[in-house]
Amino acid sequence: MGLHIIKMPDIGEGIAEVELVEWHVKAGDAVSEDQILADVMTDKATVQVPSPVNGKVLALGGKVGEVMAVGSELIRLEVEGGNAVETPAAEKPKGANAAPSSAPPTAVVPTDTKPQETRQQHATQHEAYVSAGADAGAAEQKAASSSAARLSIVPPVPGAAVAARPDGGRPLASPAVRRRAWELGIDLQAVRGSGPAGRISHADLDACLSREPSPSATAPRAAAYERRDDEKEVPVIGLRRRIAEKMQESKRHIPHFTYVEELDVTELETLRTRMNAQWGEARGKLTLLPFLARAMVLALREFPQINARYDDEAGIVTRYGPVHMGIAAQTDAGLMVPVLRHAEALDLWALGREVARLAQAARDGSATREELTGSTITLTSLGPLGGIVSTPVINYPEVAIVGVNRIIEKPVVIQGAIAIRKTMNLSSSFDHRVVDGMHAAEFIQNLRAYMECPALLFVE
């Protein structure tokens, strides 16, 4: 018998370390080639590491929640043969003609993939070699070859038969699906997966819920005033840790200045309703966000210092011509900010379609790494839960974030008469090191002018 050491693979983008999110095996387990060993996370992207060989697990190289360096020992396997072998960290492919590696690399399998036709529709995006860590129904991929390590996308085969997992085998599911199943109290062993190799998706969990009686209907109800002394420690790992680190980084570096203004959106809502009635079926329904995104694009032309990033270590503010707008989206896994690229080049309907697509991609886990990085300013909205006022946290190292509060109807005095109007607050935060309070106020007042007189949105 021999020893096979698998090292933490390099998943590219210049990343030096990753977080170990979940082990799929334990010491003593027999593993087969291509079997998933572990889930690791970097920046908001979760990937799965498969085994390049058949063998038996001797030792695990880290604990769940531990941050591990690329190239460090991930796992030790006992394999057939008498020589010790190391599987090196996979190198990021440098092109189609990359030279083959001298040793079989450990491939990195994205937890989710996007269909080939979707990638062709978005030619400006890089190949989606990393996904956001929820189930999108992608096939497990063949990994570990003698050629250079590559992070490949294998689109699902239309009409392919669903392969059931072996009896007693570990259910195949992404971290997001496992987390949701745990929260719902669903045993994944009892769920039949509809994906390739019996992979379980969110839809399979929904189907399982529809077949099972509600826990509230069968479980005895706790006493209304029953005393409780229990407590539970929840490790902050994975995406939740990334969110915590990002928020802490922002508040530690940026002196936030928050400015709140009330907008009368009665005319805008009337226009939006008419546009949806006339063109909604053909072009898609418009929400408020495309109008606000367009207003931000126009306002940023006069305030370019707000569409910027501040490198406080280098002492340099970079102002951007293109508006790459982050759209904060709440998902089952946590807060994500997919990026609407080149918002300045899109009309209202294109903005609406892209906002909807990105939000859905964040929720179902199909957003690529490129779609989750590179924003120059952020727009955040909680919809009907938006409240009256909020104090949004800037997406560091950006210098501004615009927050949308909910629309309410209230009496307003107009030329001495009382009228019922639809109003909404904008709660926006700015980096006071780079944006003066007066300029922040002028920017929001400019936004207000566009939103209260929506005809201006169509005038160049």
PDB file of C-alpha atoms in Angstrom, residues 33-220:
ATOM      1  CA  GLU A  33     -12.008   8.529  -8.063  1.00  0.00           C
ATOM      2  CA  ASP A  34     -14.039  11.718  -8.587  1.00  0.00           C
ATOM      3  CA  GLN A  35     -15.810  11.370  -5.226  1.00  0.00           C
ATOM      4  CA  ILE A  36     -16.247  14.756  -3.541  1.00  0.00           C
ATOM      5  CA  LEU A  37     -13.932  15.094  -0.553  1.00  0.00           C
ATOM      6  CA  ALA A  38     -14.623  18.600   0.737  1.00  0.00           C
ATOM      7  CA  ASP A  39     -16.283  21.955   0.084  1.00  0.00           C
ATOM      8  CA  VAL A  40     -14.056  25.028   0.279  1.00  0.00           C
ATOM      9  CA  MET A  41     -14.963  28.694   0.010  1.00  0.00           C
ATOM     10  CA  THR A  42     -13.190  31.795  -1.129  1.00  0.00           C
ATOM     11  CA  ASP A  43     -14.723  35.243  -1.430  1.00  0.00           C
ATOM     12  CA  LYS A  44     -18.446  34.211  -1.689  1.00  0.00           C
ATOM     13  CA  ALA A  45     -17.725  31.277  -4.000  1.00  0.00           C
ATOM     14  CA  THR A  46     -17.968  27.652  -2.881  1.00  0.00           C
ATOM     15  CA  VAL A  47     -16.292  24.852  -4.838  1.00  0.00           C
ATOM     16  CA  GLN A  48     -15.990  21.121  -4.302  1.00  0.00           C
ATOM     17  CA  VAL A  49     -12.716  19.205  -4.301  1.00  0.00           C
ATOM     18  CA  PRO A  50     -12.907  15.651  -5.714  1.00  0.00           C
ATOM     19  CA  SER A  51     -10.497  12.779  -5.226  1.00  0.00           C
ATOM     20  CA  PRO A  52      -8.186  12.051  -8.178  1.00  0.00           C
ATOM     21  CA  VAL A  53      -7.712   8.408  -7.088  1.00  0.00           C
ATOM     22  CA  ASN A  54      -9.314   5.452  -5.329  1.00  0.00           C
ATOM     23  CA  GLY A  55      -8.169   4.948  -1.767  1.00  0.00           C
ATOM     24  CA  LYS A  56      -8.871   5.027   1.953  1.00  0.00           C
ATOM     25  CA  VAL A  57      -8.856   8.174   4.100  1.00  0.00           C
ATOM     26  CA  LEU A  58      -6.014   8.142   6.616  1.00  0.00           C
ATOM     27  CA  ALA A  59      -6.174  11.707   7.935  1.00  0.00           C
ATOM     28  CA  LEU A  60      -7.952  15.006   7.336  1.00  0.00           C
ATOM     29  CA  GLY A  61      -5.793  18.111   7.037  1.00  0.00           C
ATOM     30  CA  GLY A  62      -8.094  20.640   8.681  1.00  0.00           C
ATOM     31  CA  LYS A  63     -11.278  21.318  10.619  1.00  0.00           C
ATOM     32  CA  VAL A  64     -14.501  22.840   9.309  1.00  0.00           C
ATOM     33  CA  GLY A  65     -14.228  26.622   9.522  1.00  0.00           C
ATOM     34  CA  GLU A  66     -10.435  26.591   9.335  1.00  0.00           C
ATOM     35  CA  VAL A  67      -8.736  28.911   6.844  1.00  0.00           C
ATOM     36  CA  MET A  68      -6.128  26.924   4.894  1.00  0.00           C
ATOM     37  CA  ALA A  69      -3.355  28.092   2.598  1.00  0.00           C
ATOM     38  CA  VAL A  70      -3.339  27.006  -1.038  1.00  0.00           C
ATOM     39  CA  GLY A  71      -0.818  24.180  -1.324  1.00  0.00           C
ATOM     40  CA  SER A  72      -1.222  23.002   2.277  1.00  0.00           C
ATOM     41  CA  GLU A  73      -2.083  19.375   2.988  1.00  0.00           C
ATOM     42  CA  LEU A  74      -5.808  18.757   2.590  1.00  0.00           C
ATOM     43  CA  ILE A  75      -6.118  14.994   3.047  1.00  0.00           C
ATOM     44  CA  ARG A  76      -4.059  11.793   3.161  1.00  0.00           C
ATOM     45  CA  LEU A  77      -5.178   8.654   1.342  1.00  0.00           C
ATOM     46  CA  GLU A  78      -3.930   5.083   1.464  1.00  0.00           C
ATOM     47  CA  VAL A  79      -3.765   3.784  -2.102  1.00  0.00           C
ATOM     48  CA  GLU A  80      -2.684   0.676  -3.978  1.00  0.00           C
ATOM     49  CA  GLY A  81       1.050   0.669  -4.704  1.00  0.00           C
ATOM     50  CA  GLY A  82       4.180   1.120  -2.678  1.00  0.00           C
ATOM     51  CA  ASN A  83       5.239   4.715  -3.335  1.00  0.00           C
ATOM     52  CA  ALA A  84       4.145   7.936  -1.685  1.00  0.00           C
ATOM     53  CA  VAL A  85       2.606  10.400  -4.133  1.00  0.00           C
ATOM     54  CA  GLU A  86       1.629  14.045  -3.701  1.00  0.00           C
ATOM     55  CA  THR A  87      -1.164  15.601  -5.707  1.00  0.00           C
ATOM     56  CA  PRO A  88      -0.024  19.213  -6.127  1.00  0.00           C
ATOM     57  CA  ALA A  89      -2.265  22.220  -5.870  1.00  0.00           C
ATOM     58  CA  ALA A  90      -3.956  22.793  -9.208  1.00  0.00           C
ATOM     59  CA  GLU A  91      -2.695  25.785 -11.141  1.00  0.00           C
ATOM     60  CA  LYS A  92      -5.049  28.197 -12.807  1.00  0.00           C
ATOM     61  CA  PRO A  93      -5.152  27.473 -16.577  1.00  0.00           C
ATOM     62  CA  LYS A  94      -3.342  30.124 -18.536  1.00  0.00           C
ATOM     63  CA  GLY A  95      -4.900  29.261 -21.879  1.00  0.00           C
ATOM     64  CA  ALA A  96      -6.010  26.497 -24.191  1.00  0.00           C
ATOM     65  CA  ASN A  97      -2.418  25.601 -25.046  1.00  0.00           C
ATOM     66  CA  ALA A  98      -1.173  25.313 -21.474  1.00  0.00           C
ATOM     67  CA  ALA A  99       1.574  22.727 -21.057  1.00  0.00           C
ATOM     68  CA  PRO A 100       0.523  19.459 -19.408  1.00  0.00           C
ATOM     69  CA  SER A 101       1.392  18.935 -15.771  1.00  0.00           C
ATOM     70  CA  SER A 102       3.927  16.318 -14.757  1.00  0.00           C
ATOM     71  CA  ALA A 103       1.612  14.954 -12.068  1.00  0.00           C
ATOM     72  CA  PRO A 104      -2.156  14.425 -12.079  1.00  0.00           C
ATOM     73  CA  PRO A 105      -3.650  17.583 -10.550  1.00  0.00           C
ATOM     74  CA  THR A 106      -6.576  17.779  -8.200  1.00  0.00           C
ATOM     75  CA  ALA A 107      -9.423  19.255 -10.194  1.00  0.00           C
ATOM     76  CA  VAL A 108     -11.858  21.661  -8.593  1.00  0.00           C
ATOM     77  CA  VAL A 109     -15.502  20.974  -9.339  1.00  0.00           C
ATOM     78  CA  PRO A 110     -17.850  23.968  -9.020  1.00  0.00           C
ATOM     79  CA  THR A 111     -20.855  23.209  -6.864  1.00  0.00           C
ATOM     80  CA  ASP A 112     -23.050  24.449  -9.670  1.00  0.00           C
ATOM     81  CA  THR A 113     -22.735  25.130 -13.357  1.00  0.00           C
ATOM     82  CA  LYS A 114     -24.567  27.177 -15.934  1.00  0.00           C
ATOM     83  CA  PRO A 115     -25.925  25.767 -19.213  1.00  0.00           C
ATOM     84  CA  GLN A 116     -23.819  26.331 -22.316  1.00  0.00           C
ATOM     85  CA  GLU A 117     -26.445  28.454 -24.003  1.00  0.00           C
ATOM     86  CA  THR A 118     -26.567  30.843 -21.044  1.00  0.00           C
ATOM     87  CA  ARG A 119     -22.836  31.448 -21.200  1.00  0.00           C
ATOM     88  CA  GLN A 120     -23.033  32.111 -24.944  1.00  0.00           C
ATOM     89  CA  GLN A 121     -25.686  34.760 -24.376  1.00  0.00           C
ATOM     90  CA  HIS A 122     -23.310  36.616 -22.061  1.00  0.00           C
ATOM     91  CA  ALA A 123     -20.145  36.700 -24.140  1.00  0.00           C
ATOM     92  CA  THR A 124     -18.698  39.502 -22.060  1.00  0.00           C
ATOM     93  CA  GLN A 125     -18.469  37.253 -19.009  1.00  0.00           C
ATOM     94  CA  HIS A 126     -15.489  35.002 -18.278  1.00  0.00           C
ATOM     95  CA  GLU A 127     -16.061  31.254 -18.159  1.00  0.00           C
ATOM     96  CA  ALA A 128     -18.089  30.482 -15.064  1.00  0.00           C
ATOM     97  CA  TYR A 129     -15.584  28.253 -13.334  1.00  0.00           C
ATOM     98  CA  VAL A 130     -16.776  29.022  -9.812  1.00  0.00           C
ATOM     99  CA  SER A 131     -20.372  29.327  -8.653  1.00  0.00           C
ATOM    100  CA  ALA A 132     -21.971  30.972  -5.635  1.00  0.00           C
ATOM    101  CA  GLY A 133     -22.615  27.807  -3.658  1.00  0.00           C
ATOM    102  CA  ALA A 134     -26.266  26.796  -4.083  1.00  0.00           C
ATOM    103  CA  ASP A 135     -27.877  24.122  -6.264  1.00  0.00           C
ATOM    104  CA  ALA A 136     -28.306  24.911  -9.956  1.00  0.00           C
ATOM    105  CA  GLY A 137     -28.667  21.297 -11.037  1.00  0.00           C
ATOM    106  CA  ALA A 138     -25.174  20.777 -12.515  1.00  0.00           C
ATOM    107  CA  ALA A 139     -23.635  17.389 -13.259  1.00  0.00           C
ATOM    108  CA  GLU A 140     -20.676  16.065 -11.309  1.00  0.00           C
ATOM    109  CA  GLN A 141     -17.694  16.458 -13.599  1.00  0.00           C
ATOM    110  CA  LYS A 142     -14.888  14.105 -14.564  1.00  0.00           C
ATOM    111  CA  ALA A 143     -11.755  15.432 -12.896  1.00  0.00           C
ATOM    112  CA  ALA A 144      -8.075  14.594 -12.551  1.00  0.00           C
ATOM    113  CA  SER A 145      -6.320  14.147 -15.887  1.00  0.00           C
ATOM    114  CA  SER A 146      -2.675  14.272 -16.889  1.00  0.00           C
ATOM    115  CA  SER A 147      -3.174  17.607 -18.631  1.00  0.00           C
ATOM    116  CA  ALA A 148      -3.023  20.992 -16.885  1.00  0.00           C
ATOM    117  CA  ALA A 149      -5.654  21.540 -14.226  1.00  0.00           C
ATOM    118  CA  ARG A 150      -8.798  23.044 -15.613  1.00  0.00           C
ATOM    119  CA  LEU A 151     -12.070  24.171 -14.101  1.00  0.00           C
ATOM    120  CA  SER A 152     -14.560  22.960 -16.646  1.00  0.00           C
ATOM    121  CA  ILE A 153     -18.261  23.412 -17.166  1.00  0.00           C
ATOM    122  CA  VAL A 154     -20.295  20.364 -18.134  1.00  0.00           C
ATOM    123  CA  PRO A 155     -23.811  21.343 -19.216  1.00  0.00           C
ATOM    124  CA  PRO A 156     -26.608  18.937 -18.341  1.00  0.00           C
ATOM    125  CA  VAL A 157     -27.704  16.623 -21.129  1.00  0.00           C
ATOM    126  CA  PRO A 158     -31.330  17.329 -22.120  1.00  0.00           C
ATOM    127  CA  GLY A 159     -33.571  14.385 -21.472  1.00  0.00           C
ATOM    128  CA  ALA A 160     -30.900  12.386 -19.678  1.00  0.00           C
ATOM    129  CA  ALA A 161     -32.164   9.771 -17.266  1.00  0.00           C
ATOM    130  CA  VAL A 162     -31.843  10.507 -13.572  1.00  0.00           C
ATOM    131  CA  ALA A 163     -29.312   8.188 -11.949  1.00  0.00           C
ATOM    132  CA  ALA A 164     -30.182   7.093  -8.444  1.00  0.00           C
ATOM    133  CA  ARG A 165     -27.446   7.144  -5.821  1.00  0.00           C
ATOM    134  CA  PRO A 166     -26.256   3.825  -4.381  1.00  0.00           C
ATOM    135  CA  ASP A 167     -28.079   2.473  -1.345  1.00  0.00           C
ATOM    136  CA  GLY A 168     -26.461   3.843   1.783  1.00  0.00           C
ATOM    137  CA  GLY A 169     -24.380   6.327  -0.205  1.00  0.00           C
ATOM    138  CA  ARG A 170     -23.959   9.933   0.877  1.00  0.00           C
ATOM    139  CA  PRO A 171     -26.646  12.136  -0.718  1.00  0.00           C
ATOM    140  CA  LEU A 172     -25.263  14.515  -3.332  1.00  0.00           C
ATOM    141  CA  ALA A 173     -26.257  18.115  -2.560  1.00  0.00           C
ATOM    142  CA  SER A 174     -24.691  21.558  -2.462  1.00  0.00           C
ATOM    143  CA  PRO A 175     -23.914  23.278   0.864  1.00  0.00           C
ATOM    144  CA  ALA A 176     -26.919  25.583   0.457  1.00  0.00           C
ATOM    145  CA  VAL A 177     -29.259  22.631  -0.077  1.00  0.00           C
ATOM    146  CA  ARG A 178     -27.782  20.800   2.915  1.00  0.00           C
ATOM    147  CA  ARG A 179     -28.178  23.890   5.089  1.00  0.00           C
ATOM    148  CA  ARG A 180     -31.798  24.363   4.042  1.00  0.00           C
ATOM    149  CA  ALA A 181     -32.570  20.672   4.615  1.00  0.00           C
ATOM    150  CA  TRP A 182     -31.082  20.920   8.107  1.00  0.00           C
ATOM    151  CA  GLU A 183     -33.139  24.027   8.874  1.00  0.00           C
ATOM    152  CA  LEU A 184     -36.312  22.284   7.661  1.00  0.00           C
ATOM    153  CA  GLY A 185     -35.537  19.058   9.520  1.00  0.00           C
ATOM    154  CA  ILE A 186     -35.400  16.994   6.321  1.00  0.00           C
ATOM    155  CA  ASP A 187     -33.236  13.850   6.221  1.00  0.00           C
ATOM    156  CA  LEU A 188     -31.464  13.949   2.848  1.00  0.00           C
ATOM    157  CA  GLN A 189     -31.231  10.147   2.881  1.00  0.00           C
ATOM    158  CA  ALA A 190     -35.016  10.110   2.471  1.00  0.00           C
ATOM    159  CA  VAL A 191     -35.044  12.530  -0.476  1.00  0.00           C
ATOM    160  CA  ARG A 192     -34.850  11.269  -4.058  1.00  0.00           C
ATOM    161  CA  GLY A 193     -32.694  13.642  -6.073  1.00  0.00           C
ATOM    162  CA  SER A 194     -33.796  14.587  -9.585  1.00  0.00           C
ATOM    163  CA  GLY A 195     -30.374  15.773 -10.725  1.00  0.00           C
ATOM    164  CA  PRO A 196     -27.485  13.884 -12.301  1.00  0.00           C
ATOM    165  CA  ALA A 197     -26.252  10.985 -10.138  1.00  0.00           C
ATOM    166  CA  GLY A 198     -29.242  11.593  -7.861  1.00  0.00           C
ATOM    167  CA  ARG A 199     -28.110  15.097  -6.900  1.00  0.00           C
ATOM    168  CA  ILE A 200     -30.648  16.812  -4.629  1.00  0.00           C
ATOM    169  CA  SER A 201     -31.863  20.311  -5.502  1.00  0.00           C
ATOM    170  CA  HIS A 202     -34.018  22.926  -3.780  1.00  0.00           C
ATOM    171  CA  ALA A 203     -36.915  21.725  -5.959  1.00  0.00           C
ATOM    172  CA  ASP A 204     -36.503  18.214  -4.531  1.00  0.00           C
ATOM    173  CA  LEU A 205     -36.738  19.638  -1.001  1.00  0.00           C
ATOM    174  CA  ASP A 206     -39.904  21.510  -1.990  1.00  0.00           C
ATOM    175  CA  ALA A 207     -41.373  18.290  -3.379  1.00  0.00           C
ATOM    176  CA  CYS A 208     -40.481  16.471  -0.160  1.00  0.00           C
ATOM    177  CA  LEU A 209     -42.187  19.168   1.908  1.00  0.00           C
ATOM    178  CA  SER A 210     -45.337  18.935  -0.194  1.00  0.00           C
ATOM    179  CA  ARG A 211     -45.553  15.191   0.512  1.00  0.00           C
ATOM    180  CA  GLU A 212     -44.909  15.408   4.251  1.00  0.00           C
ATOM    181  CA  PRO A 213     -47.377  16.743   6.840  1.00  0.00           C
ATOM    182  CA  SER A 214     -46.472  20.058   8.406  1.00  0.00           C
ATOM    183  CA  PRO A 215     -44.519  19.653  11.667  1.00  0.00           C
ATOM    184  CA  SER A 216     -46.920  22.092  13.319  1.00  0.00           C
ATOM    185  CA  ALA A 217     -49.813  19.781  12.471  1.00  0.00           C
ATOM    186  CA  THR A 218     -48.259  16.704  14.104  1.00  0.00           C
ATOM    187  CA  ALA A 219     -45.965  17.978  16.854  1.00  0.00           C
ATOM    188  CA  PRO A 220     -47.426  18.823  20.253  1.00  0.00           C
TER     189      PRO A 220
END
